[in-house]
Amino acid sequence: MGFLLKLLLTAIITYVLGNFLPGAHLAGFTDAILLVIVLAILNAVLKPILKILGFPITVLTLGLFLLVINAVIVLLADWLLAGFKLDGFIAALIFSVALSLVTSVVDMVVD
């Protein structure tokens, strides 16, 4: 039950962010649900690989390169989904930071 609640709350937040943030365009709520699912799959499969490959750069930048990795994951989701579009890398970076912050608050409240 907690998983479905987190999925639904994250989809609502993603929908609001997609309509509120400049440079992010989301077609509808079903696209927000699909975006949350695609981001979860990309974070589970691709993010660990990118973290290992980017470890030296992450150490040199004191962890700031992880923001770039998150933005790349969001750009991949943009490429995979037709209902979600970003205007560029900066929009992906802002969207990923905002989504991470709000999702961490939701995780603290739901858990």
PDB file of N, CA and C in Angstrom:
ATOM      1  N   MET A   1       0.819  -1.192   0.000  1.00  0.00           N
ATOM      2  CA  MET A   1       0.000   0.000   0.000  1.00  0.00           C
ATOM      3  C   MET A   1       0.868   1.264   0.000  1.00  0.00           C
ATOM      4  N   GLY A   2       1.956   1.226   0.753  1.00  0.00           N
ATOM      5  CA  GLY A   2       2.852   2.376   0.805  1.00  0.00           C
ATOM      6  C   GLY A   2       3.484   2.671  -0.538  1.00  0.00           C
ATOM      7  N   PHE A   3       3.795   1.615  -1.298  1.00  0.00           N
ATOM      8  CA  PHE A   3       4.403   1.797  -2.620  1.00  0.00           C
ATOM      9  C   PHE A   3       3.448   2.529  -3.557  1.00  0.00           C
ATOM     10  N   LEU A   4       2.179   2.112  -3.557  1.00  0.00           N
ATOM     11  CA  LEU A   4       1.204   2.762  -4.432  1.00  0.00           C
ATOM     12  C   LEU A   4       0.953   4.206  -4.018  1.00  0.00           C
ATOM     13  N   LEU A   5       0.956   4.455  -2.713  1.00  0.00           N
ATOM     14  CA  LEU A   5       0.772   5.824  -2.231  1.00  0.00           C
ATOM     15  C   LEU A   5       1.935   6.707  -2.658  1.00  0.00           C
ATOM     16  N   LYS A   6       3.166   6.194  -2.514  1.00  0.00           N
ATOM     17  CA  LYS A   6       4.339   6.961  -2.954  1.00  0.00           C
ATOM     18  C   LYS A   6       4.313   7.197  -4.458  1.00  0.00           C
ATOM     19  N   LEU A   7       3.917   6.173  -5.212  1.00  0.00           N
ATOM     20  CA  LEU A   7       3.837   6.307  -6.667  1.00  0.00           C
ATOM     21  C   LEU A   7       2.823   7.374  -7.051  1.00  0.00           C
ATOM     22  N   LEU A   8       1.667   7.364  -6.425  1.00  0.00           N
ATOM     23  CA  LEU A   8       0.630   8.331  -6.745  1.00  0.00           C
ATOM     24  C   LEU A   8       1.039   9.743  -6.331  1.00  0.00           C
ATOM     25  N   LEU A   9       1.604   9.896  -5.135  1.00  0.00           N
ATOM     26  CA  LEU A   9       2.048  11.215  -4.679  1.00  0.00           C
ATOM     27  C   LEU A   9       3.187  11.756  -5.544  1.00  0.00           C
ATOM     28  N   THR A  10       4.103  10.893  -5.922  1.00  0.00           N
ATOM     29  CA  THR A  10       5.208  11.312  -6.788  1.00  0.00           C
ATOM     30  C   THR A  10       4.691  11.699  -8.167  1.00  0.00           C
ATOM     31  N   ALA A  11       3.697  10.982  -8.665  1.00  0.00           N
ATOM     32  CA  ALA A  11       3.109  11.334  -9.962  1.00  0.00           C
ATOM     33  C   ALA A  11       2.406  12.693  -9.890  1.00  0.00           C
ATOM     34  N   ILE A  12       1.723  12.962  -8.781  1.00  0.00           N
ATOM     35  CA  ILE A  12       1.064  14.259  -8.612  1.00  0.00           C
ATOM     36  C   ILE A  12       2.105  15.373  -8.568  1.00  0.00           C
ATOM     37  N   ILE A  13       3.173  15.142  -7.811  1.00  0.00           N
ATOM     38  CA  ILE A  13       4.241  16.136  -7.710  1.00  0.00           C
ATOM     39  C   ILE A  13       4.909  16.342  -9.060  1.00  0.00           C
ATOM     40  N   THR A  14       5.143  15.257  -9.783  1.00  0.00           N
ATOM     41  CA  THR A  14       5.761  15.356 -11.101  1.00  0.00           C
ATOM     42  C   THR A  14       4.871  16.130 -12.061  1.00  0.00           C
ATOM     43  N   TYR A  15       3.578  15.898 -11.977  1.00  0.00           N
ATOM     44  CA  TYR A  15       2.638  16.622 -12.834  1.00  0.00           C
ATOM     45  C   TYR A  15       2.659  18.120 -12.528  1.00  0.00           C
ATOM     46  N   VAL A  16       2.679  18.456 -11.243  1.00  0.00           N
ATOM     47  CA  VAL A  16       2.720  19.866 -10.851  1.00  0.00           C
ATOM     48  C   VAL A  16       4.039  20.506 -11.291  1.00  0.00           C
ATOM     49  N   LEU A  17       5.151  19.810 -11.069  1.00  0.00           N
ATOM     50  CA  LEU A  17       6.450  20.345 -11.484  1.00  0.00           C
ATOM     51  C   LEU A  17       6.538  20.503 -13.002  1.00  0.00           C
ATOM     52  N   GLY A  18       5.993  19.533 -13.722  1.00  0.00           N
ATOM     53  CA  GLY A  18       6.019  19.602 -15.186  1.00  0.00           C
ATOM     54  C   GLY A  18       5.233  20.776 -15.735  1.00  0.00           C
ATOM     55  N   ASN A  19       4.199  21.189 -15.019  1.00  0.00           N
ATOM     56  CA  ASN A  19       3.404  22.334 -15.463  1.00  0.00           C
ATOM     57  C   ASN A  19       3.880  23.652 -14.862  1.00  0.00           C
ATOM     58  N   PHE A  20       4.645  23.586 -13.783  1.00  0.00           N
ATOM     59  CA  PHE A  20       5.052  24.806 -13.081  1.00  0.00           C
ATOM     60  C   PHE A  20       6.443  25.288 -13.484  1.00  0.00           C
ATOM     61  N   LEU A  21       7.388  24.375 -13.617  1.00  0.00           N
ATOM     62  CA  LEU A  21       8.767  24.754 -13.904  1.00  0.00           C
ATOM     63  C   LEU A  21       8.934  25.181 -15.359  1.00  0.00           C
ATOM     64  N   PRO A  22       9.717  26.233 -15.589  1.00  0.00           N
ATOM     65  CA  PRO A  22       9.963  26.628 -16.980  1.00  0.00           C
ATOM     66  C   PRO A  22      10.886  25.625 -17.670  1.00  0.00           C
ATOM     67  N   GLY A  23      10.563  25.315 -18.895  1.00  0.00           N
ATOM     68  CA  GLY A  23      11.384  24.394 -19.664  1.00  0.00           C
ATOM     69  C   GLY A  23      10.947  22.947 -19.572  1.00  0.00           C
ATOM     70  N   ALA A  24       9.995  22.637 -18.695  1.00  0.00           N
ATOM     71  CA  ALA A  24       9.483  21.271 -18.566  1.00  0.00           C
ATOM     72  C   ALA A  24       8.035  21.256 -19.035  1.00  0.00           C
ATOM     73  N   HIS A  25       7.709  20.295 -19.883  1.00  0.00           N
ATOM     74  CA  HIS A  25       6.370  20.209 -20.451  1.00  0.00           C
ATOM     75  C   HIS A  25       5.861  18.775 -20.302  1.00  0.00           C
ATOM     76  N   LEU A  26       4.731  18.635 -19.644  1.00  0.00           N
ATOM     77  CA  LEU A  26       4.131  17.329 -19.406  1.00  0.00           C
ATOM     78  C   LEU A  26       2.721  17.356 -19.975  1.00  0.00           C
ATOM     79  N   ALA A  27       2.378  16.350 -20.795  1.00  0.00           N
ATOM     80  CA  ALA A  27       1.106  16.366 -21.511  1.00  0.00           C
ATOM     81  C   ALA A  27      -0.089  16.114 -20.600  1.00  0.00           C
ATOM     82  N   GLY A  28       0.029  15.181 -19.681  1.00  0.00           N
ATOM     83  CA  GLY A  28      -1.112  14.862 -18.831  1.00  0.00           C
ATOM     84  C   GLY A  28      -0.695  14.049 -17.620  1.00  0.00           C
ATOM     85  N   PHE A  29      -1.686  13.694 -16.811  1.00  0.00           N
ATOM     86  CA  PHE A  29      -1.392  12.967 -15.584  1.00  0.00           C
ATOM     87  C   PHE A  29      -0.929  11.537 -15.861  1.00  0.00           C
ATOM     88  N   THR A  30      -1.460  10.914 -16.896  1.00  0.00           N
ATOM     89  CA  THR A  30      -0.990   9.560 -17.226  1.00  0.00           C
ATOM     90  C   THR A  30       0.468   9.583 -17.669  1.00  0.00           C
ATOM     91  N   ASP A  31       0.859  10.654 -18.331  1.00  0.00           N
ATOM     92  CA  ASP A  31       2.276  10.796 -18.693  1.00  0.00           C
ATOM     93  C   ASP A  31       3.139  11.009 -17.459  1.00  0.00           C
ATOM     94  N   ALA A  32       2.581  11.648 -16.434  1.00  0.00           N
ATOM     95  CA  ALA A  32       3.319  11.818 -15.181  1.00  0.00           C
ATOM     96  C   ALA A  32       3.525  10.472 -14.495  1.00  0.00           C
ATOM     97  N   ILE A  33       2.515   9.623 -14.523  1.00  0.00           N
ATOM     98  CA  ILE A  33       2.655   8.278 -13.947  1.00  0.00           C
ATOM     99  C   ILE A  33       3.693   7.477 -14.725  1.00  0.00           C
ATOM    100  N   LEU A  34       3.638   7.550 -16.052  1.00  0.00           N
ATOM    101  CA  LEU A  34       4.629   6.858 -16.876  1.00  0.00           C
ATOM    102  C   LEU A  34       6.035   7.405 -16.624  1.00  0.00           C
ATOM    103  N   LEU A  35       6.151   8.723 -16.444  1.00  0.00           N
ATOM    104  CA  LEU A  35       7.453   9.328 -16.170  1.00  0.00           C
ATOM    105  C   LEU A  35       8.018   8.821 -14.845  1.00  0.00           C
ATOM    106  N   VAL A  36       7.187   8.713 -13.828  1.00  0.00           N
ATOM    107  CA  VAL A  36       7.651   8.209 -12.531  1.00  0.00           C
ATOM    108  C   VAL A  36       8.128   6.772 -12.659  1.00  0.00           C
ATOM    109  N   ILE A  37       7.414   5.959 -13.402  1.00  0.00           N
ATOM    110  CA  ILE A  37       7.806   4.560 -13.586  1.00  0.00           C
ATOM    111  C   ILE A  37       9.109   4.458 -14.374  1.00  0.00           C
ATOM    112  N   VAL A  38       9.223   5.243 -15.453  1.00  0.00           N
ATOM    113  CA  VAL A  38      10.448   5.217 -16.264  1.00  0.00           C
ATOM    114  C   VAL A  38      11.642   5.724 -15.458  1.00  0.00           C
ATOM    115  N   LEU A  39      11.447   6.786 -14.686  1.00  0.00           N
ATOM    116  CA  LEU A  39      12.539   7.289 -13.843  1.00  0.00           C
ATOM    117  C   LEU A  39      12.960   6.269 -12.791  1.00  0.00           C
ATOM    118  N   ALA A  40      11.992   5.551 -12.243  1.00  0.00           N
ATOM    119  CA  ALA A  40      12.327   4.518 -11.253  1.00  0.00           C
ATOM    120  C   ALA A  40      13.153   3.407 -11.890  1.00  0.00           C
ATOM    121  N   ILE A  41      12.779   2.992 -13.085  1.00  0.00           N
ATOM    122  CA  ILE A  41      13.527   1.936 -13.776  1.00  0.00           C
ATOM    123  C   ILE A  41      14.930   2.426 -14.153  1.00  0.00           C
ATOM    124  N   LEU A  42      15.023   3.641 -14.674  1.00  0.00           N
ATOM    125  CA  LEU A  42      16.339   4.178 -15.039  1.00  0.00           C
ATOM    126  C   LEU A  42      17.230   4.366 -13.811  1.00  0.00           C
ATOM    127  N   ASN A  43      16.638   4.808 -12.703  1.00  0.00           N
ATOM    128  CA  ASN A  43      17.417   4.972 -11.475  1.00  0.00           C
ATOM    129  C   ASN A  43      17.878   3.634 -10.920  1.00  0.00           C
ATOM    130  N   ALA A  44      17.087   2.601 -11.109  1.00  0.00           N
ATOM    131  CA  ALA A  44      17.467   1.284 -10.591  1.00  0.00           C
ATOM    132  C   ALA A  44      18.505   0.593 -11.475  1.00  0.00           C
ATOM    133  N   VAL A  45      18.429   0.800 -12.779  1.00  0.00           N
ATOM    134  CA  VAL A  45      19.299   0.070 -13.706  1.00  0.00           C
ATOM    135  C   VAL A  45      20.520   0.884 -14.130  1.00  0.00           C
ATOM    136  N   LEU A  46      20.296   2.085 -14.591  1.00  0.00           N
ATOM    137  CA  LEU A  46      21.363   2.852 -15.216  1.00  0.00           C
ATOM    138  C   LEU A  46      22.162   3.719 -14.246  1.00  0.00           C
ATOM    139  N   LYS A  47      21.506   4.227 -13.214  1.00  0.00           N
ATOM    140  CA  LYS A  47      22.196   5.142 -12.303  1.00  0.00           C
ATOM    141  C   LYS A  47      23.393   4.516 -11.583  1.00  0.00           C
ATOM    142  N   PRO A  48      23.306   3.264 -11.096  1.00  0.00           N
ATOM    143  CA  PRO A  48      24.503   2.676 -10.471  1.00  0.00           C
ATOM    144  C   PRO A  48      25.685   2.562 -11.433  1.00  0.00           C
ATOM    145  N   ILE A  49      25.409   2.257 -12.682  1.00  0.00           N
ATOM    146  CA  ILE A  49      26.472   2.153 -13.681  1.00  0.00           C
ATOM    147  C   ILE A  49      27.114   3.521 -13.913  1.00  0.00           C
ATOM    148  N   LEU A  50      26.283   4.550 -14.038  1.00  0.00           N
ATOM    149  CA  LEU A  50      26.814   5.895 -14.234  1.00  0.00           C
ATOM    150  C   LEU A  50      27.579   6.391 -13.018  1.00  0.00           C
ATOM    151  N   LYS A  51      27.137   5.994 -11.830  1.00  0.00           N
ATOM    152  CA  LYS A  51      27.870   6.388 -10.617  1.00  0.00           C
ATOM    153  C   LYS A  51      29.252   5.753 -10.563  1.00  0.00           C
ATOM    154  N   ILE A  52      29.343   4.491 -10.963  1.00  0.00           N
ATOM    155  CA  ILE A  52      30.639   3.807 -10.964  1.00  0.00           C
ATOM    156  C   ILE A  52      31.560   4.426 -12.015  1.00  0.00           C
ATOM    157  N   LEU A  53      31.033   4.666 -13.203  1.00  0.00           N
ATOM    158  CA  LEU A  53      31.852   5.257 -14.262  1.00  0.00           C
ATOM    159  C   LEU A  53      32.276   6.688 -13.930  1.00  0.00           C
ATOM    160  N   GLY A  54      31.407   7.427 -13.258  1.00  0.00           N
ATOM    161  CA  GLY A  54      31.713   8.814 -12.944  1.00  0.00           C
ATOM    162  C   GLY A  54      32.309   9.038 -11.575  1.00  0.00           C
ATOM    163  N   PHE A  55      32.713   7.959 -10.898  1.00  0.00           N
ATOM    164  CA  PHE A  55      33.244   8.095  -9.540  1.00  0.00           C
ATOM    165  C   PHE A  55      34.449   9.033  -9.442  1.00  0.00           C
ATOM    166  N   PRO A  56      35.431   8.931 -10.342  1.00  0.00           N
ATOM    167  CA  PRO A  56      36.565   9.865 -10.225  1.00  0.00           C
ATOM    168  C   PRO A  56      36.149  11.333 -10.355  1.00  0.00           C
ATOM    169  N   ILE A  57      35.253  11.622 -11.277  1.00  0.00           N
ATOM    170  CA  ILE A  57      34.786  13.000 -11.442  1.00  0.00           C
ATOM    171  C   ILE A  57      33.963  13.429 -10.235  1.00  0.00           C
ATOM    172  N   THR A  58      33.186  12.503  -9.685  1.00  0.00           N
ATOM    173  CA  THR A  58      32.383  12.814  -8.509  1.00  0.00           C
ATOM    174  C   THR A  58      33.273  13.171  -7.323  1.00  0.00           C
ATOM    175  N   VAL A  59      34.372  12.457  -7.167  1.00  0.00           N
ATOM    176  CA  VAL A  59      35.304  12.756  -6.077  1.00  0.00           C
ATOM    177  C   VAL A  59      35.956  14.117  -6.298  1.00  0.00           C
ATOM    178  N   LEU A  60      36.350  14.395  -7.521  1.00  0.00           N
ATOM    179  CA  LEU A  60      36.995  15.679  -7.818  1.00  0.00           C
ATOM    180  C   LEU A  60      36.057  16.872  -7.627  1.00  0.00           C
ATOM    181  N   THR A  61      34.778  16.674  -7.906  1.00  0.00           N
ATOM    182  CA  THR A  61      33.816  17.771  -7.777  1.00  0.00           C
ATOM    183  C   THR A  61      33.090  17.747  -6.440  1.00  0.00           C
ATOM    184  N   LEU A  62      33.558  16.902  -5.530  1.00  0.00           N
ATOM    185  CA  LEU A  62      32.971  16.784  -4.189  1.00  0.00           C
ATOM    186  C   LEU A  62      31.479  16.442  -4.230  1.00  0.00           C
ATOM    187  N   GLY A  63      31.093  15.609  -5.175  1.00  0.00           N
ATOM    188  CA  GLY A  63      29.730  15.108  -5.258  1.00  0.00           C
ATOM    189  C   GLY A  63      28.803  15.881  -6.168  1.00  0.00           C
ATOM    190  N   LEU A  64      29.235  17.007  -6.687  1.00  0.00           N
ATOM    191  CA  LEU A  64      28.361  17.801  -7.546  1.00  0.00           C
ATOM    192  C   LEU A  64      28.071  17.128  -8.882  1.00  0.00           C
ATOM    193  N   PHE A  65      28.944  16.219  -9.292  1.00  0.00           N
ATOM    194  CA  PHE A  65      28.713  15.501 -10.553  1.00  0.00           C
ATOM    195  C   PHE A  65      27.478  14.609 -10.472  1.00  0.00           C
ATOM    196  N   LEU A  66      27.054  14.259  -9.266  1.00  0.00           N
ATOM    197  CA  LEU A  66      25.832  13.468  -9.116  1.00  0.00           C
ATOM    198  C   LEU A  66      24.607  14.234  -9.624  1.00  0.00           C
ATOM    199  N   LEU A  67      24.644  15.557  -9.544  1.00  0.00           N
ATOM    200  CA  LEU A  67      23.561  16.358 -10.117  1.00  0.00           C
ATOM    201  C   LEU A  67      23.510  16.204 -11.635  1.00  0.00           C
ATOM    202  N   VAL A  68      24.678  16.121 -12.246  1.00  0.00           N
ATOM    203  CA  VAL A  68      24.748  15.915 -13.694  1.00  0.00           C
ATOM    204  C   VAL A  68      24.202  14.533 -14.056  1.00  0.00           C
ATOM    205  N   ILE A  69      24.541  13.535 -13.247  1.00  0.00           N
ATOM    206  CA  ILE A  69      24.030  12.181 -13.502  1.00  0.00           C
ATOM    207  C   ILE A  69      22.512  12.165 -13.394  1.00  0.00           C
ATOM    208  N   ASN A  70      21.949  12.840 -12.395  1.00  0.00           N
ATOM    209  CA  ASN A  70      20.493  12.916 -12.268  1.00  0.00           C
ATOM    210  C   ASN A  70      19.871  13.621 -13.469  1.00  0.00           C
ATOM    211  N   ALA A  71      20.502  14.687 -13.940  1.00  0.00           N
ATOM    212  CA  ALA A  71      19.979  15.402 -15.103  1.00  0.00           C
ATOM    213  C   ALA A  71      20.035  14.532 -16.359  1.00  0.00           C
ATOM    214  N   VAL A  72      21.080  13.734 -16.500  1.00  0.00           N
ATOM    215  CA  VAL A  72      21.188  12.825 -17.647  1.00  0.00           C
ATOM    216  C   VAL A  72      20.084  11.771 -17.601  1.00  0.00           C
ATOM    217  N   ILE A  73      19.776  11.276 -16.407  1.00  0.00           N
ATOM    218  CA  ILE A  73      18.685  10.303 -16.255  1.00  0.00           C
ATOM    219  C   ILE A  73      17.357  10.935 -16.680  1.00  0.00           C
ATOM    220  N   VAL A  74      17.121  12.177 -16.275  1.00  0.00           N
ATOM    221  CA  VAL A  74      15.882  12.868 -16.653  1.00  0.00           C
ATOM    222  C   VAL A  74      15.855  13.128 -18.163  1.00  0.00           C
ATOM    223  N   LEU A  75      16.997  13.465 -18.754  1.00  0.00           N
ATOM    224  CA  LEU A  75      17.049  13.656 -20.208  1.00  0.00           C
ATOM    225  C   LEU A  75      16.778  12.347 -20.951  1.00  0.00           C
ATOM    226  N   LEU A  76      17.236  11.235 -20.412  1.00  0.00           N
ATOM    227  CA  LEU A  76      16.920   9.939 -21.023  1.00  0.00           C
ATOM    228  C   LEU A  76      15.419   9.649 -20.945  1.00  0.00           C
ATOM    229  N   ALA A  77      14.807  10.002 -19.828  1.00  0.00           N
ATOM    230  CA  ALA A  77      13.354   9.830 -19.713  1.00  0.00           C
ATOM    231  C   ALA A  77      12.633  10.729 -20.715  1.00  0.00           C
ATOM    232  N   ASP A  78      13.162  11.920 -20.936  1.00  0.00           N
ATOM    233  CA  ASP A  78      12.606  12.826 -21.939  1.00  0.00           C
ATOM    234  C   ASP A  78      12.692  12.201 -23.327  1.00  0.00           C
ATOM    235  N   TRP A  79      13.804  11.554 -23.606  1.00  0.00           N
ATOM    236  CA  TRP A  79      13.992  10.915 -24.906  1.00  0.00           C
ATOM    237  C   TRP A  79      13.069   9.708 -25.079  1.00  0.00           C
ATOM    238  N   LEU A  80      12.796   8.985 -23.993  1.00  0.00           N
ATOM    239  CA  LEU A  80      11.980   7.774 -24.068  1.00  0.00           C
ATOM    240  C   LEU A  80      10.481   8.054 -24.130  1.00  0.00           C
ATOM    241  N   LEU A  81      10.023   9.111 -23.488  1.00  0.00           N
ATOM    242  CA  LEU A  81       8.586   9.380 -23.400  1.00  0.00           C
ATOM    243  C   LEU A  81       8.166  10.503 -24.340  1.00  0.00           C
ATOM    244  N   ALA A  82       7.077  10.292 -25.039  1.00  0.00           N
ATOM    245  CA  ALA A  82       6.585  11.308 -25.969  1.00  0.00           C
ATOM    246  C   ALA A  82       5.836  12.420 -25.243  1.00  0.00           C
ATOM    247  N   GLY A  83       5.238  12.144 -24.093  1.00  0.00           N
ATOM    248  CA  GLY A  83       4.440  13.134 -23.380  1.00  0.00           C
ATOM    249  C   GLY A  83       5.225  14.016 -22.431  1.00  0.00           C
ATOM    250  N   PHE A  84       6.542  13.843 -22.372  1.00  0.00           N
ATOM    251  CA  PHE A  84       7.383  14.630 -21.470  1.00  0.00           C
ATOM    252  C   PHE A  84       8.511  15.240 -22.272  1.00  0.00           C
ATOM    253  N   LYS A  85       8.607  16.561 -22.250  1.00  0.00           N
ATOM    254  CA  LYS A  85       9.646  17.250 -23.009  1.00  0.00           C
ATOM    255  C   LYS A  85      10.346  18.286 -22.134  1.00  0.00           C
ATOM    256  N   LEU A  86      11.653  18.382 -22.326  1.00  0.00           N
ATOM    257  CA  LEU A  86      12.470  19.380 -21.655  1.00  0.00           C
ATOM    258  C   LEU A  86      13.135  20.249 -22.699  1.00  0.00           C
ATOM    259  N   ASP A  87      13.368  21.505 -22.345  1.00  0.00           N
ATOM    260  CA  ASP A  87      13.961  22.436 -23.305  1.00  0.00           C
ATOM    261  C   ASP A  87      15.475  22.338 -23.385  1.00  0.00           C
ATOM    262  N   GLY A  88      16.117  21.688 -22.432  1.00  0.00           N
ATOM    263  CA  GLY A  88      17.565  21.572 -22.475  1.00  0.00           C
ATOM    264  C   GLY A  88      18.123  20.992 -21.194  1.00  0.00           C
ATOM    265  N   PHE A  89      19.452  21.033 -21.097  1.00  0.00           N
ATOM    266  CA  PHE A  89      20.123  20.439 -19.951  1.00  0.00           C
ATOM    267  C   PHE A  89      19.815  21.191 -18.660  1.00  0.00           C
ATOM    268  N   ILE A  90      19.759  22.513 -18.716  1.00  0.00           N
ATOM    269  CA  ILE A  90      19.486  23.308 -17.513  1.00  0.00           C
ATOM    270  C   ILE A  90      18.077  23.004 -16.999  1.00  0.00           C
ATOM    271  N   ALA A  91      17.123  22.866 -17.904  1.00  0.00           N
ATOM    272  CA  ALA A  91      15.762  22.513 -17.495  1.00  0.00           C
ATOM    273  C   ALA A  91      15.737  21.128 -16.852  1.00  0.00           C
ATOM    274  N   ALA A  92      16.521  20.191 -17.395  1.00  0.00           N
ATOM    275  CA  ALA A  92      16.602  18.853 -16.806  1.00  0.00           C
ATOM    276  C   ALA A  92      17.244  18.901 -15.424  1.00  0.00           C
ATOM    277  N   LEU A  93      18.257  19.730 -15.274  1.00  0.00           N
ATOM    278  CA  LEU A  93      18.929  19.872 -13.984  1.00  0.00           C
ATOM    279  C   LEU A  93      17.983  20.461 -12.937  1.00  0.00           C
ATOM    280  N   ILE A  94      17.269  21.500 -13.293  1.00  0.00           N
ATOM    281  CA  ILE A  94      16.316  22.119 -12.368  1.00  0.00           C
ATOM    282  C   ILE A  94      15.197  21.148 -12.024  1.00  0.00           C
ATOM    283  N   PHE A  95      14.676  20.445 -13.034  1.00  0.00           N
ATOM    284  CA  PHE A  95      13.601  19.491 -12.806  1.00  0.00           C
ATOM    285  C   PHE A  95      14.061  18.356 -11.896  1.00  0.00           C
ATOM    286  N   SER A  96      15.259  17.835 -12.116  1.00  0.00           N
ATOM    287  CA  SER A  96      15.738  16.719 -11.296  1.00  0.00           C
ATOM    288  C   SER A  96      16.005  17.148  -9.860  1.00  0.00           C
ATOM    289  N   VAL A  97      16.547  18.341  -9.662  1.00  0.00           N
ATOM    290  CA  VAL A  97      16.790  18.829  -8.297  1.00  0.00           C
ATOM    291  C   VAL A  97      15.465  19.059  -7.571  1.00  0.00           C
ATOM    292  N   ALA A  98      14.505  19.701  -8.236  1.00  0.00           N
ATOM    293  CA  ALA A  98      13.206  19.967  -7.612  1.00  0.00           C
ATOM    294  C   ALA A  98      12.482  18.666  -7.296  1.00  0.00           C
ATOM    295  N   LEU A  99      12.514  17.720  -8.232  1.00  0.00           N
ATOM    296  CA  LEU A  99      11.850  16.435  -8.003  1.00  0.00           C
ATOM    297  C   LEU A  99      12.511  15.669  -6.864  1.00  0.00           C
ATOM    298  N   SER A 100      13.821  15.708  -6.787  1.00  0.00           N
ATOM    299  CA  SER A 100      14.530  15.019  -5.704  1.00  0.00           C
ATOM    300  C   SER A 100      14.187  15.615  -4.345  1.00  0.00           C
ATOM    301  N   LEU A 101      14.164  16.936  -4.266  1.00  0.00           N
ATOM    302  CA  LEU A 101      13.851  17.588  -2.990  1.00  0.00           C
ATOM    303  C   LEU A 101      12.431  17.283  -2.523  1.00  0.00           C
ATOM    304  N   VAL A 102      11.477  17.417  -3.426  1.00  0.00           N
ATOM    305  CA  VAL A 102      10.087  17.203  -3.040  1.00  0.00           C
ATOM    306  C   VAL A 102       9.815  15.728  -2.763  1.00  0.00           C
ATOM    307  N   THR A 103      10.433  14.843  -3.530  1.00  0.00           N
ATOM    308  CA  THR A 103      10.246  13.412  -3.307  1.00  0.00           C
ATOM    309  C   THR A 103      10.849  12.977  -1.975  1.00  0.00           C
ATOM    310  N   SER A 104      11.950  13.582  -1.567  1.00  0.00           N
ATOM    311  CA  SER A 104      12.528  13.226  -0.273  1.00  0.00           C
ATOM    312  C   SER A 104      11.608  13.653   0.864  1.00  0.00           C
ATOM    313  N   VAL A 105      10.918  14.776   0.713  1.00  0.00           N
ATOM    314  CA  VAL A 105       9.954  15.199   1.723  1.00  0.00           C
ATOM    315  C   VAL A 105       8.777  14.225   1.767  1.00  0.00           C
ATOM    316  N   VAL A 106       8.292  13.797   0.602  1.00  0.00           N
ATOM    317  CA  VAL A 106       7.197  12.832   0.550  1.00  0.00           C
ATOM    318  C   VAL A 106       7.620  11.514   1.195  1.00  0.00           C
ATOM    319  N   ASP A 107       8.842  11.070   0.938  1.00  0.00           N
ATOM    320  CA  ASP A 107       9.329   9.833   1.539  1.00  0.00           C
ATOM    321  C   ASP A 107       9.387   9.926   3.052  1.00  0.00           C
ATOM    322  N   MET A 108       9.771  11.082   3.577  1.00  0.00           N
ATOM    323  CA  MET A 108       9.809  11.259   5.032  1.00  0.00           C
ATOM    324  C   MET A 108       8.396  11.256   5.628  1.00  0.00           C
ATOM    325  N   VAL A 109       7.437  11.826   4.929  1.00  0.00           N
ATOM    326  CA  VAL A 109       6.080  11.890   5.434  1.00  0.00           C
ATOM    327  C   VAL A 109       5.389  10.540   5.364  1.00  0.00           C
ATOM    328  N   VAL A 110       5.562   9.822   4.255  1.00  0.00           N
ATOM    329  CA  VAL A 110       4.870   8.547   4.063  1.00  0.00           C
ATOM    330  C   VAL A 110       5.472   7.443   4.933  1.00  0.00           C
ATOM    331  N   ASP A 111       6.791   7.426   5.074  1.00  0.00           N
ATOM    332  CA  ASP A 111       7.424   6.367   5.873  1.00  0.00           C
ATOM    333  C   ASP A 111       7.240   6.582   7.315  1.00  0.00           C
TER     334      ASP A 111
END
